[in-house]
Amino acid sequence: MQAFFIYTIMEITFIIIAAIAGLIIGFIISKTIDSKNATGTLKTAEKEAQKILKEAEKEGESLKKDKILQAKEKFIELKSEHEKVILTRDQKISEAEKRTKDKESQVSNELSKQKKLNTDLEEKLKDYAYRTEYLEKRQEEIDKILQRKINQLEVLSGLSAEDAKKQLMESLRETAKAEAMQMIQDTVEEAKLTAQQEARKIVINTIQRVGTEEAIDNCVSVFNLESDDVKGRIIGREGRNIRAIEAATGVEIIVDDTPEAIILSCFDSIRREVARLSLHKLVTDGRIHPARIEEVVKKTRKAIDEEIADIGKRTIIDLGIHGLHPELVKMVGRMKYRSSYGQNLLQHSREVANLCGIMASELGLNPKLAKRAGLLHDIGKVPENETELPHAILGMQWAEKYGEKPEICNAIGAHHDEVEMTSLLSPLVQVCDAISGARPGARRQVLDSYVKRLKDLEEIAFGFGGVKKAYAIQAGRELRVIVESERVSDEKASALSFEISQKIQTDMTYPGQVKVTVIRETRAINIAK
């Protein structure tokens, strides 16, 4: 049994050793085969590499030939372009040379013409010198003859020429002075007798001519309608709607034959605006009856009051004024619906405030106080109830009532000299008010009188003999008169200027002074053929 076990172990050992030896031999055989395969692969790779190199050399040669051909083509192209540039440059140079030759020929022609002109001018100068010398000789002869005549007259009269001239001038001066004094005295006496009567006539005529137009422009508004059918609804049954509107707004409504329009008449522009807006709402809504009319008018009046307050606030904010009493703010807003001589009161007050601020800054005063006084100076013109007090006094009382400073109150009350001025703001507001109201175009009648004054200035100039043209310029501060040189000499032009200025001084009323310029022009015209 033991011998069998040993035999078995030996058999297993032999098998293991045989297996190991087989593995080793198989590994050696596989390595040998791989080595042979690797050697064959290397040889194949070398052949393929040599083949690729030969093909690359062939392709390189072909590419080299292509690049050389492309370079030759590019060179030929650049060469042709360069030749074109050179050809163009040569053409430009030839053209420039041609222009230069043309200029040289023109210059030579001009020089020849200039030489000819110089020759002609020298001949003319010689001729002029000869004529001048001849005229001087003739003048000397004439002077001698004139002197002989004067001497003969002096011998005959027993007086020298200077003495005779002095006696004549003295006689004329005394006569003219006596006549002028008599005329002035008669005129003054007549003016004293008729001045008041003439003044009344002028005022009445002015009221007749301008009053109706001013009243119509400032008291009437036109309400446009889409069609005439709306007029019947506005009138209502037996006129009850139109009576309700008139009773609620205080505005007279005129319905006539004017197509697609009715007229609102009232002296109060706020009432007219309330009536206009109420009518617009009623017509747009379509429901027009007395109850609805009262409701709409009430709402519109409230909206107008709010708008007035808003306008006042915007105005004081724009002007940089602070701390103004709410009632004064409303008065400022109400100015929008007031006018003074055709000039909107709010625009006038804003203009005066800005002028006061600028002038106060220049004079070293407080510009804020000046603006405040300028804005409030006409608040007395917007009373809700009629009063007999002047608007300056009424405005001053309101300013005192609502806590304004004494210098502002005095400036409001004194801008029309109603009270005595106690501060420097008062004359400043007065001057700025006059500037805003008196500038051309600000107020209707001021513009009319301004245009009439300019026409009168020109008419005075045309009243003198020898005047060809006359122009009033610089807002009537200068009258430029052009006279006919054949009829008016230099000495007479000076006398004419004096006579026109005296006529203006006597016949016209004007601010400042008027400069009278008389222009006399002599023209010598010849035609060269």
Short mmCIF file of C-alpha atoms in Angstrom, two decimals:
data_model
loop_
_atom_site.label_atom_id
_atom_site.label_comp_id
_atom_site.label_asym_id
_atom_site.label_seq_id
_atom_site.Cartn_x
_atom_site.Cartn_y
_atom_site.Cartn_z
CA MET A 1 0.00 0.00 0.00
CA GLN A 2 2.79 2.31 0.85
CA ALA A 3 4.59 1.36 -2.34
CA PHE A 4 1.39 2.18 -4.33
CA PHE A 5 1.11 5.61 -2.69
CA ILE A 6 4.72 6.42 -3.49
CA TYR A 7 4.21 5.26 -7.02
CA THR A 8 1.24 7.47 -7.40
CA ILE A 9 3.05 10.53 -6.11
CA MET A 10 5.90 9.97 -8.47
CA GLU A 11 3.46 9.57 -11.36
CA ILE A 12 1.77 12.90 -10.48
CA THR A 13 5.10 14.61 -10.16
CA PHE A 14 6.16 13.36 -13.57
CA ILE A 15 2.95 14.58 -15.09
CA ILE A 16 3.42 18.06 -13.58
CA ILE A 17 7.00 18.24 -14.77
CA ALA A 18 5.95 17.16 -18.25
CA ALA A 19 3.24 19.77 -18.32
CA ILE A 20 5.64 22.51 -17.27
CA ALA A 21 8.17 21.42 -19.87
CA GLY A 22 5.43 21.49 -22.54
CA LEU A 23 4.44 24.99 -21.58
CA ILE A 24 8.02 26.19 -21.78
CA ILE A 25 8.57 24.56 -25.15
CA GLY A 26 5.27 26.06 -26.48
CA PHE A 27 6.26 29.52 -25.28
CA ILE A 28 9.64 29.25 -27.01
CA ILE A 29 8.00 28.09 -30.24
CA SER A 30 5.47 30.94 -30.18
CA LYS A 31 8.18 33.55 -29.65
CA THR A 32 10.13 32.12 -32.57
CA ILE A 33 7.06 32.32 -34.83
CA ASP A 34 6.29 35.93 -33.69
CA SER A 35 9.89 36.97 -34.38
CA LYS A 36 9.62 35.64 -37.92
CA ASN A 37 6.30 37.38 -38.46
CA ALA A 38 7.69 40.71 -37.14
CA THR A 39 10.66 40.47 -39.51
CA GLY A 40 8.29 39.97 -42.47
CA THR A 41 6.13 42.91 -41.38
CA LEU A 42 9.17 45.21 -41.13
CA LYS A 43 10.30 44.28 -44.60
CA THR A 44 6.78 44.91 -45.98
CA ALA A 45 6.65 48.30 -44.20
CA GLU A 46 10.04 49.26 -45.63
CA LYS A 47 8.84 48.46 -49.13
CA GLU A 48 5.65 50.45 -48.69
CA ALA A 49 7.63 53.41 -47.22
CA GLN A 50 9.97 53.42 -50.21
CA LYS A 51 6.97 53.32 -52.52
CA ILE A 52 5.33 56.24 -50.68
CA LEU A 53 8.58 58.23 -50.84
CA LYS A 54 8.82 57.68 -54.60
CA GLU A 55 5.20 58.78 -55.07
CA ALA A 56 5.78 61.86 -52.82
CA GLU A 57 8.86 62.82 -54.87
CA LYS A 58 6.77 62.57 -58.04
CA GLU A 59 3.94 64.68 -56.54
CA GLY A 60 6.49 67.26 -55.22
CA GLU A 61 7.97 67.65 -58.68
CA SER A 62 4.51 68.21 -60.18
CA LEU A 63 3.62 70.72 -57.42
CA LYS A 64 6.91 72.51 -57.94
CA LYS A 65 6.19 72.81 -61.64
CA ASP A 66 2.64 74.12 -60.90
CA LYS A 67 3.94 76.74 -58.43
CA ILE A 68 6.56 77.89 -60.90
CA LEU A 69 3.87 78.27 -63.56
CA GLN A 70 1.63 80.20 -61.12
CA ALA A 71 4.52 82.49 -60.14
CA LYS A 72 5.29 83.16 -63.80
CA GLU A 73 1.59 84.00 -64.46
CA LYS A 74 1.47 86.33 -61.40
CA PHE A 75 4.65 88.05 -62.55
CA ILE A 76 3.18 88.57 -66.04
CA GLU A 77 -0.05 89.94 -64.49
CA LEU A 78 1.84 92.36 -62.19
CA LYS A 79 4.00 93.44 -65.06
CA SER A 80 0.95 94.25 -67.21
CA GLU A 81 -0.67 96.21 -64.32
CA HIS A 82 2.59 98.13 -63.77
CA GLU A 83 2.73 98.96 -67.47
CA LYS A 84 -0.88 100.21 -67.31
CA VAL A 85 -0.06 102.45 -64.28
CA ILE A 86 2.98 103.83 -66.07
CA LEU A 87 0.90 104.45 -69.21
CA THR A 88 -1.84 106.25 -67.17
CA ARG A 89 0.78 108.37 -65.42
CA ASP A 90 2.36 109.27 -68.73
CA GLN A 91 -1.08 110.32 -70.05
CA LYS A 92 -1.71 112.49 -66.96
CA ILE A 93 1.71 114.08 -67.32
CA SER A 94 1.04 114.84 -70.98
CA GLU A 95 -2.36 116.33 -70.12
CA ALA A 96 -0.81 118.44 -67.35
CA GLU A 97 1.82 119.65 -69.79
CA LYS A 98 -0.94 120.53 -72.27
CA ARG A 99 -2.89 122.46 -69.61
CA THR A 100 0.27 124.26 -68.59
CA LYS A 101 0.91 125.29 -72.17
CA ASP A 102 -2.70 126.49 -72.48
CA LYS A 103 -2.32 128.53 -69.26
CA GLU A 104 0.92 130.00 -70.53
CA SER A 105 -0.79 131.04 -73.75
CA GLN A 106 -3.71 132.56 -71.78
CA VAL A 107 -1.31 134.43 -69.50
CA SER A 108 0.59 135.77 -72.48
CA ASN A 109 -2.70 136.92 -74.05
CA GLU A 110 -3.74 138.58 -70.78
CA LEU A 111 -0.36 140.29 -70.51
CA SER A 112 -0.71 141.64 -74.02
CA LYS A 113 -4.21 142.90 -73.23
CA GLN A 114 -2.94 144.45 -70.01
CA LYS A 115 -0.16 146.22 -71.87
CA LYS A 116 -2.71 147.57 -74.32
CA LEU A 117 -4.95 148.74 -71.46
CA ASN A 118 -2.01 150.39 -69.74
CA THR A 119 -1.18 152.21 -72.97
CA ASP A 120 -4.79 153.39 -73.32
CA LEU A 121 -4.83 154.44 -69.66
CA GLU A 122 -1.66 156.47 -70.07
CA GLU A 123 -3.17 158.21 -73.10
CA LYS A 124 -6.35 158.95 -71.14
CA LEU A 125 -4.33 160.28 -68.20
CA LYS A 126 -2.47 162.60 -70.52
CA ASP A 127 -5.77 163.76 -72.00
CA TYR A 128 -7.22 164.23 -68.47
CA ALA A 129 -4.21 166.26 -67.40
CA TYR A 130 -4.55 168.45 -70.46
CA ARG A 131 -8.28 168.96 -69.82
CA THR A 132 -7.65 169.71 -66.14
CA GLU A 133 -5.06 172.29 -67.01
CA TYR A 134 -7.43 173.86 -69.53
CA LEU A 135 -10.29 173.95 -66.99
CA GLU A 136 -8.06 175.51 -64.35
CA LYS A 137 -7.12 178.26 -66.78
CA ARG A 138 -10.79 178.81 -67.64
CA GLN A 139 -11.68 178.92 -63.95
CA GLU A 140 -9.02 181.53 -63.29
CA GLU A 141 -10.43 183.63 -66.13
CA ILE A 142 -13.98 183.27 -64.76
CA ASP A 143 -12.82 184.20 -61.26
CA LYS A 144 -11.14 187.31 -62.61
CA ILE A 145 -14.29 188.32 -64.53
CA LEU A 146 -16.45 187.68 -61.43
CA GLN A 147 -14.13 189.73 -59.27
CA ARG A 148 -14.28 192.60 -61.75
CA LYS A 149 -18.07 192.47 -61.67
CA ILE A 150 -18.07 192.49 -57.84
CA ASN A 151 -15.71 195.45 -57.79
CA GLN A 152 -17.95 197.33 -60.21
CA LEU A 153 -21.00 196.59 -58.01
CA GLU A 154 -19.14 197.72 -54.89
CA VAL A 155 -18.20 201.01 -56.61
CA LEU A 156 -21.79 201.58 -57.72
CA SER A 157 -23.37 200.71 -54.32
CA GLY A 158 -20.73 202.18 -52.08
CA LEU A 159 -20.65 198.88 -49.99
CA SER A 160 -18.35 195.88 -49.98
CA ALA A 161 -19.74 192.42 -50.79
CA GLU A 162 -19.32 191.24 -47.18
CA ASP A 163 -21.11 194.31 -45.80
CA ALA A 164 -23.99 193.88 -48.23
CA LYS A 165 -24.30 190.18 -47.33
CA LYS A 166 -24.30 190.97 -43.59
CA GLN A 167 -26.96 193.68 -43.98
CA LEU A 168 -29.20 191.36 -46.02
CA MET A 169 -28.85 188.47 -43.54
CA GLU A 170 -29.47 190.75 -40.57
CA SER A 171 -32.59 192.15 -42.18
CA LEU A 172 -33.92 188.68 -43.06
CA ARG A 173 -33.10 187.37 -39.57
CA GLU A 174 -34.96 190.17 -37.80
CA THR A 175 -37.95 189.84 -40.11
CA ALA A 176 -38.12 186.04 -39.71
CA LYS A 177 -37.70 186.27 -35.94
CA ALA A 178 -40.50 188.82 -35.60
CA GLU A 179 -42.84 186.78 -37.79
CA ALA A 180 -41.97 183.57 -35.97
CA MET A 181 -42.56 185.10 -32.54
CA GLN A 182 -45.90 186.50 -33.65
CA MET A 183 -46.89 183.13 -35.10
CA ILE A 184 -45.85 181.29 -31.94
CA GLN A 185 -47.77 183.72 -29.74
CA ASP A 186 -50.90 183.41 -31.89
CA THR A 187 -50.62 179.63 -31.90
CA VAL A 188 -50.20 179.43 -28.13
CA GLU A 189 -53.21 181.66 -27.54
CA GLU A 190 -55.33 179.66 -29.95
CA ALA A 191 -54.16 176.39 -28.35
CA LYS A 192 -55.13 177.63 -24.91
CA LEU A 193 -58.62 178.47 -26.14
CA THR A 194 -59.25 175.28 -28.07
CA ALA A 195 -57.10 172.67 -26.28
CA GLN A 196 -59.79 171.36 -23.94
CA GLN A 197 -62.43 171.26 -26.66
CA GLU A 198 -60.08 169.49 -29.10
CA ALA A 199 -59.01 167.01 -26.43
CA ARG A 200 -62.63 166.10 -25.73
CA LYS A 201 -63.23 165.68 -29.46
CA ILE A 202 -60.22 163.38 -29.81
CA VAL A 203 -61.29 161.23 -26.85
CA ILE A 204 -64.89 160.95 -28.13
CA ASN A 205 -63.72 160.09 -31.67
CA THR A 206 -61.32 157.46 -30.30
CA ILE A 207 -64.07 155.88 -28.21
CA GLN A 208 -66.40 155.82 -31.22
CA ARG A 209 -63.78 154.26 -33.49
CA VAL A 210 -62.17 151.73 -31.16
CA GLY A 211 -64.57 151.14 -28.27
CA THR A 212 -67.05 148.92 -30.13
CA GLU A 213 -64.32 146.76 -31.65
CA GLU A 214 -62.57 146.32 -28.29
CA ALA A 215 -65.85 145.45 -26.55
CA ILE A 216 -66.77 142.88 -29.21
CA ASP A 217 -63.31 141.24 -29.15
CA ASN A 218 -63.21 140.98 -25.36
CA CYS A 219 -66.86 140.12 -24.58
CA VAL A 220 -67.85 137.51 -27.20
CA SER A 221 -66.97 133.85 -27.82
CA VAL A 222 -68.14 131.65 -30.70
CA PHE A 223 -69.27 128.07 -29.98
CA ASN A 224 -69.02 125.90 -33.10
CA LEU A 225 -71.58 123.14 -33.77
CA GLU A 226 -71.40 120.04 -35.93
CA SER A 227 -74.78 120.86 -37.53
CA ASP A 228 -77.64 123.31 -37.20
CA ASP A 229 -79.90 120.56 -35.82
CA VAL A 230 -78.15 120.90 -32.46
CA LYS A 231 -79.42 124.49 -32.15
CA GLY A 232 -82.99 123.25 -31.61
CA ARG A 233 -81.95 120.93 -28.78
CA ILE A 234 -79.93 123.73 -27.13
CA ILE A 235 -82.96 126.07 -27.28
CA GLY A 236 -85.33 123.37 -25.99
CA ARG A 237 -89.13 123.37 -25.84
CA GLU A 238 -90.31 126.99 -25.68
CA GLY A 239 -86.71 128.05 -24.94
CA ARG A 240 -86.47 126.39 -21.50
CA ASN A 241 -82.97 124.92 -22.09
CA ILE A 242 -81.40 128.17 -23.23
CA ARG A 243 -83.01 130.02 -20.30
CA ALA A 244 -81.63 127.42 -17.90
CA ILE A 245 -78.12 127.79 -19.36
CA GLU A 246 -78.26 131.59 -19.14
CA ALA A 247 -79.56 131.45 -15.56
CA ALA A 248 -76.90 128.94 -14.47
CA THR A 249 -73.90 130.61 -16.15
CA GLY A 250 -74.82 134.32 -16.31
CA VAL A 251 -73.95 134.38 -20.04
CA GLU A 252 -76.21 135.61 -22.83
CA ILE A 253 -76.57 133.01 -25.59
CA ILE A 254 -77.33 134.38 -29.07
CA VAL A 255 -78.73 131.92 -31.61
CA ASP A 256 -79.02 133.55 -35.03
CA ASP A 257 -78.71 132.60 -38.70
CA THR A 258 -74.94 132.02 -38.45
CA PRO A 259 -74.40 128.47 -39.79
CA GLU A 260 -73.13 125.87 -37.31
CA ALA A 261 -72.34 128.41 -34.58
CA ILE A 262 -73.89 130.19 -31.61
CA ILE A 263 -72.51 133.25 -29.82
CA LEU A 264 -71.75 133.51 -26.08
CA SER A 265 -71.75 137.10 -24.84
CA CYS A 266 -70.50 138.19 -21.40
CA PHE A 267 -67.99 140.71 -20.06
CA ASP A 268 -66.60 138.07 -17.65
CA SER A 269 -64.29 135.69 -19.53
CA ILE A 270 -64.51 133.05 -16.75
CA ARG A 271 -68.28 132.90 -17.11
CA ARG A 272 -67.91 132.59 -20.89
CA GLU A 273 -65.44 129.75 -20.47
CA VAL A 274 -67.79 127.94 -18.04
CA ALA A 275 -70.66 128.33 -20.51
CA ARG A 276 -68.52 127.15 -23.44
CA LEU A 277 -67.25 124.03 -21.67
CA SER A 278 -70.73 123.24 -20.30
CA LEU A 279 -72.26 123.48 -23.77
CA HIS A 280 -69.51 121.25 -25.14
CA LYS A 281 -70.23 118.58 -22.51
CA LEU A 282 -74.01 118.82 -23.01
CA VAL A 283 -73.79 118.57 -26.80
CA THR A 284 -71.32 115.66 -26.59
CA ASP A 285 -73.49 113.81 -24.06
CA GLY A 286 -76.75 114.54 -25.93
CA ARG A 287 -78.89 114.86 -22.78
CA ILE A 288 -79.93 118.53 -22.65
CA HIS A 289 -82.58 119.45 -20.06
CA PRO A 290 -82.67 121.95 -17.14
CA ALA A 291 -81.66 119.47 -14.40
CA ARG A 292 -78.75 118.14 -16.45
CA ILE A 293 -77.71 121.69 -17.36
CA GLU A 294 -77.46 122.74 -13.69
CA GLU A 295 -75.46 119.60 -12.86
CA VAL A 296 -72.99 120.08 -15.75
CA VAL A 297 -72.53 123.82 -15.06
CA LYS A 298 -71.80 123.10 -11.40
CA LYS A 299 -69.16 120.48 -12.29
CA THR A 300 -67.62 122.74 -14.95
CA ARG A 301 -67.40 125.69 -12.55
CA LYS A 302 -65.63 123.45 -10.04
CA ALA A 303 -63.22 122.23 -12.74
CA ILE A 304 -62.49 125.85 -13.78
CA ASP A 305 -61.76 126.79 -10.15
CA GLU A 306 -59.34 123.86 -9.90
CA GLU A 307 -57.71 124.87 -13.20
CA ILE A 308 -57.33 128.46 -11.96
CA ALA A 309 -55.59 127.24 -8.79
CA ASP A 310 -53.37 124.92 -10.86
CA ILE A 311 -52.41 127.77 -13.25
CA GLY A 312 -51.49 129.95 -10.28
CA LYS A 313 -49.33 127.20 -8.77
CA ARG A 314 -47.54 126.52 -12.06
CA THR A 315 -46.90 130.24 -12.55
CA ILE A 316 -45.32 130.79 -9.12
CA ILE A 317 -43.24 127.60 -9.55
CA ASP A 318 -41.99 128.78 -12.95
CA LEU A 319 -41.00 132.16 -11.48
CA GLY A 320 -39.42 130.64 -8.33
CA ILE A 321 -41.82 132.39 -5.92
CA HIS A 322 -42.56 130.58 -2.63
CA GLY A 323 -44.83 131.04 0.37
CA LEU A 324 -47.65 132.83 -1.48
CA HIS A 325 -51.06 132.78 0.21
CA PRO A 326 -53.52 130.36 -1.47
CA GLU A 327 -55.97 133.20 -2.19
CA LEU A 328 -53.24 135.16 -3.95
CA VAL A 329 -52.35 132.01 -5.91
CA LYS A 330 -55.97 131.81 -7.11
CA MET A 331 -55.89 135.49 -8.10
CA VAL A 332 -52.75 134.84 -10.15
CA GLY A 333 -54.50 131.93 -11.93
CA ARG A 334 -57.61 134.08 -12.53
CA MET A 335 -55.40 136.54 -14.46
CA LYS A 336 -55.40 134.08 -17.37
CA TYR A 337 -59.03 135.00 -18.03
CA ARG A 338 -58.51 138.77 -17.83
CA SER A 339 -57.11 141.19 -20.38
CA SER A 340 -55.84 144.74 -20.14
CA TYR A 341 -56.11 146.83 -23.33
CA GLY A 342 -56.07 143.64 -25.40
CA GLN A 343 -53.03 142.22 -23.55
CA ASN A 344 -53.49 139.01 -21.52
CA LEU A 345 -53.08 139.94 -17.86
CA LEU A 346 -51.23 136.77 -16.81
CA GLN A 347 -48.71 137.08 -19.65
CA HIS A 348 -48.25 140.77 -18.82
CA SER A 349 -47.68 140.02 -15.11
CA ARG A 350 -45.20 137.22 -15.88
CA GLU A 351 -43.33 139.54 -18.23
CA VAL A 352 -43.22 142.30 -15.60
CA ALA A 353 -42.00 139.78 -12.98
CA ASN A 354 -39.15 138.59 -15.22
CA LEU A 355 -38.17 142.18 -16.09
CA CYS A 356 -38.20 143.14 -12.41
CA GLY A 357 -36.02 140.15 -11.50
CA ILE A 358 -33.44 140.98 -14.19
CA MET A 359 -33.31 144.70 -13.37
CA ALA A 360 -33.14 144.01 -9.62
CA SER A 361 -30.17 141.68 -10.16
CA GLU A 362 -28.40 144.37 -12.20
CA LEU A 363 -29.08 147.00 -9.50
CA GLY A 364 -28.00 144.78 -6.60
CA LEU A 365 -31.53 144.43 -5.16
CA ASN A 366 -33.35 141.25 -4.10
CA PRO A 367 -34.56 139.64 -7.36
CA LYS A 368 -37.03 137.29 -5.59
CA LEU A 369 -38.86 140.19 -3.92
CA ALA A 370 -38.82 142.09 -7.23
CA LYS A 371 -40.35 139.11 -9.08
CA ARG A 372 -42.99 138.76 -6.37
CA ALA A 373 -43.95 142.44 -6.60
CA GLY A 374 -43.97 142.32 -10.42
CA LEU A 375 -46.27 139.27 -10.49
CA LEU A 376 -48.74 140.72 -7.97
CA HIS A 377 -48.79 144.34 -9.19
CA ASP A 378 -52.07 143.92 -11.16
CA ILE A 379 -54.04 141.54 -8.89
CA GLY A 380 -56.47 144.42 -8.28
CA LYS A 381 -57.74 143.90 -11.84
CA VAL A 382 -59.30 140.48 -11.05
CA PRO A 383 -62.00 141.23 -8.44
CA GLU A 384 -64.98 138.90 -8.28
CA ASN A 385 -67.18 141.86 -7.30
CA GLU A 386 -67.08 145.32 -8.84
CA THR A 387 -65.47 148.04 -6.73
CA GLU A 388 -64.87 151.75 -7.14
CA LEU A 389 -61.30 151.61 -5.81
CA PRO A 390 -58.40 151.90 -8.30
CA HIS A 391 -56.90 148.50 -9.05
CA ALA A 392 -53.51 149.49 -7.58
CA ILE A 393 -55.07 150.41 -4.20
CA LEU A 394 -57.27 147.30 -4.21
CA GLY A 395 -54.27 145.09 -5.02
CA MET A 396 -52.26 146.72 -2.20
CA GLN A 397 -55.11 146.08 0.28
CA TRP A 398 -55.32 142.42 -0.74
CA ALA A 399 -51.55 142.02 -0.42
CA GLU A 400 -51.66 143.53 3.09
CA LYS A 401 -54.61 141.30 4.00
CA TYR A 402 -52.77 138.11 2.96
CA GLY A 403 -49.50 138.94 4.74
CA GLU A 404 -47.18 140.32 2.06
CA LYS A 405 -44.19 142.45 3.06
CA PRO A 406 -44.61 146.26 3.29
CA GLU A 407 -42.24 146.98 0.37
CA ILE A 408 -44.21 144.63 -1.91
CA CYS A 409 -47.51 146.22 -0.84
CA ASN A 410 -46.10 149.68 -1.51
CA ALA A 411 -44.81 148.61 -4.95
CA ILE A 412 -48.31 147.32 -5.86
CA GLY A 413 -50.06 150.46 -4.66
CA ALA A 414 -47.56 152.95 -6.10
CA HIS A 415 -47.02 151.57 -9.61
CA HIS A 416 -49.58 154.12 -10.91
CA ASP A 417 -48.59 156.83 -8.39
CA GLU A 418 -51.72 156.18 -6.31
CA VAL A 419 -49.61 156.24 -3.12
CA GLU A 420 -46.17 157.59 -2.30
CA MET A 421 -43.19 155.33 -3.10
CA THR A 422 -41.28 154.23 -0.02
CA SER A 423 -38.90 151.57 -1.41
CA LEU A 424 -36.71 151.00 -4.46
CA LEU A 425 -39.00 148.18 -5.62
CA SER A 426 -41.82 150.66 -6.34
CA PRO A 427 -40.15 152.62 -9.18
CA LEU A 428 -38.73 149.34 -10.50
CA VAL A 429 -42.21 147.78 -10.82
CA GLN A 430 -43.56 151.02 -12.34
CA VAL A 431 -40.83 151.06 -15.01
CA CYS A 432 -41.19 147.36 -15.86
CA ASP A 433 -44.99 147.72 -16.09
CA ALA A 434 -44.53 150.60 -18.55
CA ILE A 435 -41.99 148.60 -20.60
CA SER A 436 -44.30 145.57 -20.88
CA GLY A 437 -47.37 147.62 -21.76
CA ALA A 438 -45.72 150.12 -24.10
CA ARG A 439 -43.57 147.86 -26.29
CA PRO A 440 -44.81 147.67 -29.91
CA GLY A 441 -47.40 144.94 -30.38
CA ALA A 442 -48.08 144.30 -26.68
CA ARG A 443 -51.37 146.17 -26.59
CA ARG A 444 -53.75 146.77 -29.44
CA GLN A 445 -54.10 150.53 -29.34
CA VAL A 446 -50.37 150.95 -28.61
CA LEU A 447 -49.56 149.06 -31.82
CA ASP A 448 -52.02 151.20 -33.80
CA SER A 449 -50.58 154.45 -32.48
CA TYR A 450 -47.05 153.15 -33.07
CA VAL A 451 -47.76 152.38 -36.74
CA LYS A 452 -49.55 155.72 -37.18
CA ARG A 453 -46.58 157.59 -35.68
CA LEU A 454 -44.20 155.94 -38.17
CA LYS A 455 -46.47 156.83 -41.09
CA ASP A 456 -46.78 160.42 -39.85
CA LEU A 457 -42.97 160.70 -39.68
CA GLU A 458 -42.65 159.64 -43.32
CA GLU A 459 -45.50 161.93 -44.40
CA ILE A 460 -43.77 164.95 -42.81
CA ALA A 461 -40.64 164.22 -44.86
CA PHE A 462 -42.63 163.90 -48.09
CA GLY A 463 -44.12 167.35 -47.42
CA PHE A 464 -40.81 169.00 -48.38
CA GLY A 465 -39.68 169.59 -51.96
CA GLY A 466 -36.97 167.43 -53.51
CA VAL A 467 -37.64 164.39 -51.25
CA LYS A 468 -37.61 161.17 -53.26
CA LYS A 469 -37.90 158.52 -50.49
CA ALA A 470 -38.38 158.56 -46.72
CA TYR A 471 -38.09 155.67 -44.26
CA ALA A 472 -38.85 155.65 -40.51
CA ILE A 473 -36.46 153.11 -38.95
CA GLN A 474 -35.28 151.94 -35.52
CA ALA A 475 -38.84 151.93 -34.08
CA GLY A 476 -39.35 155.56 -35.08
CA ARG A 477 -36.14 156.85 -33.50
CA GLU A 478 -34.60 157.73 -36.89
CA LEU A 479 -36.01 159.21 -40.10
CA ARG A 480 -33.88 158.55 -43.17
CA VAL A 481 -34.65 160.90 -46.10
CA ILE A 482 -33.28 160.40 -49.63
CA VAL A 483 -33.39 163.53 -51.82
CA GLU A 484 -32.96 164.21 -55.54
CA SER A 485 -29.42 165.43 -56.17
CA GLU A 486 -30.50 167.65 -59.10
CA ARG A 487 -32.96 169.62 -56.95
CA VAL A 488 -31.22 169.63 -53.54
CA SER A 489 -27.63 170.81 -53.09
CA ASP A 490 -25.34 169.89 -50.19
CA GLU A 491 -26.07 173.16 -48.38
CA LYS A 492 -29.81 172.73 -48.91
CA ALA A 493 -29.64 169.14 -47.64
CA SER A 494 -28.30 170.38 -44.31
CA ALA A 495 -31.04 173.02 -44.14
CA LEU A 496 -33.66 170.42 -45.10
CA SER A 497 -32.57 168.16 -42.23
CA PHE A 498 -33.01 171.05 -39.79
CA GLU A 499 -36.40 172.04 -41.21
CA ILE A 500 -37.74 168.47 -41.03
CA SER A 501 -36.55 168.10 -37.42
CA GLN A 502 -38.27 171.37 -36.48
CA LYS A 503 -41.47 170.25 -38.22
CA ILE A 504 -41.44 166.95 -36.29
CA GLN A 505 -40.77 168.81 -33.05
CA THR A 506 -43.71 171.12 -33.67
CA ASP A 507 -46.33 168.74 -35.10
CA MET A 508 -45.74 165.40 -33.35
CA THR A 509 -45.67 163.92 -29.86
CA TYR A 510 -43.13 161.14 -29.43
CA PRO A 511 -40.97 159.53 -26.71
CA GLY A 512 -37.23 160.23 -26.67
CA GLN A 513 -35.74 161.87 -29.74
CA VAL A 514 -35.89 161.43 -33.51
CA LYS A 515 -32.72 161.58 -35.60
CA VAL A 516 -33.23 163.04 -39.10
CA THR A 517 -30.68 161.91 -41.72
CA VAL A 518 -30.80 163.46 -45.21
CA ILE A 519 -28.93 161.50 -47.89
CA ARG A 520 -27.92 163.12 -51.17
CA GLU A 521 -26.29 160.86 -53.74
CA THR A 522 -24.73 161.84 -57.06
CA ARG A 523 -24.19 159.12 -59.66
CA ALA A 524 -22.16 159.38 -62.87
CA ILE A 525 -23.05 156.63 -65.35
CA ASN A 526 -21.37 155.89 -68.67
CA ILE A 527 -21.74 152.92 -70.96
CA ALA A 528 -18.73 151.18 -72.52
CA LYS A 529 -19.54 149.71 -75.97
#
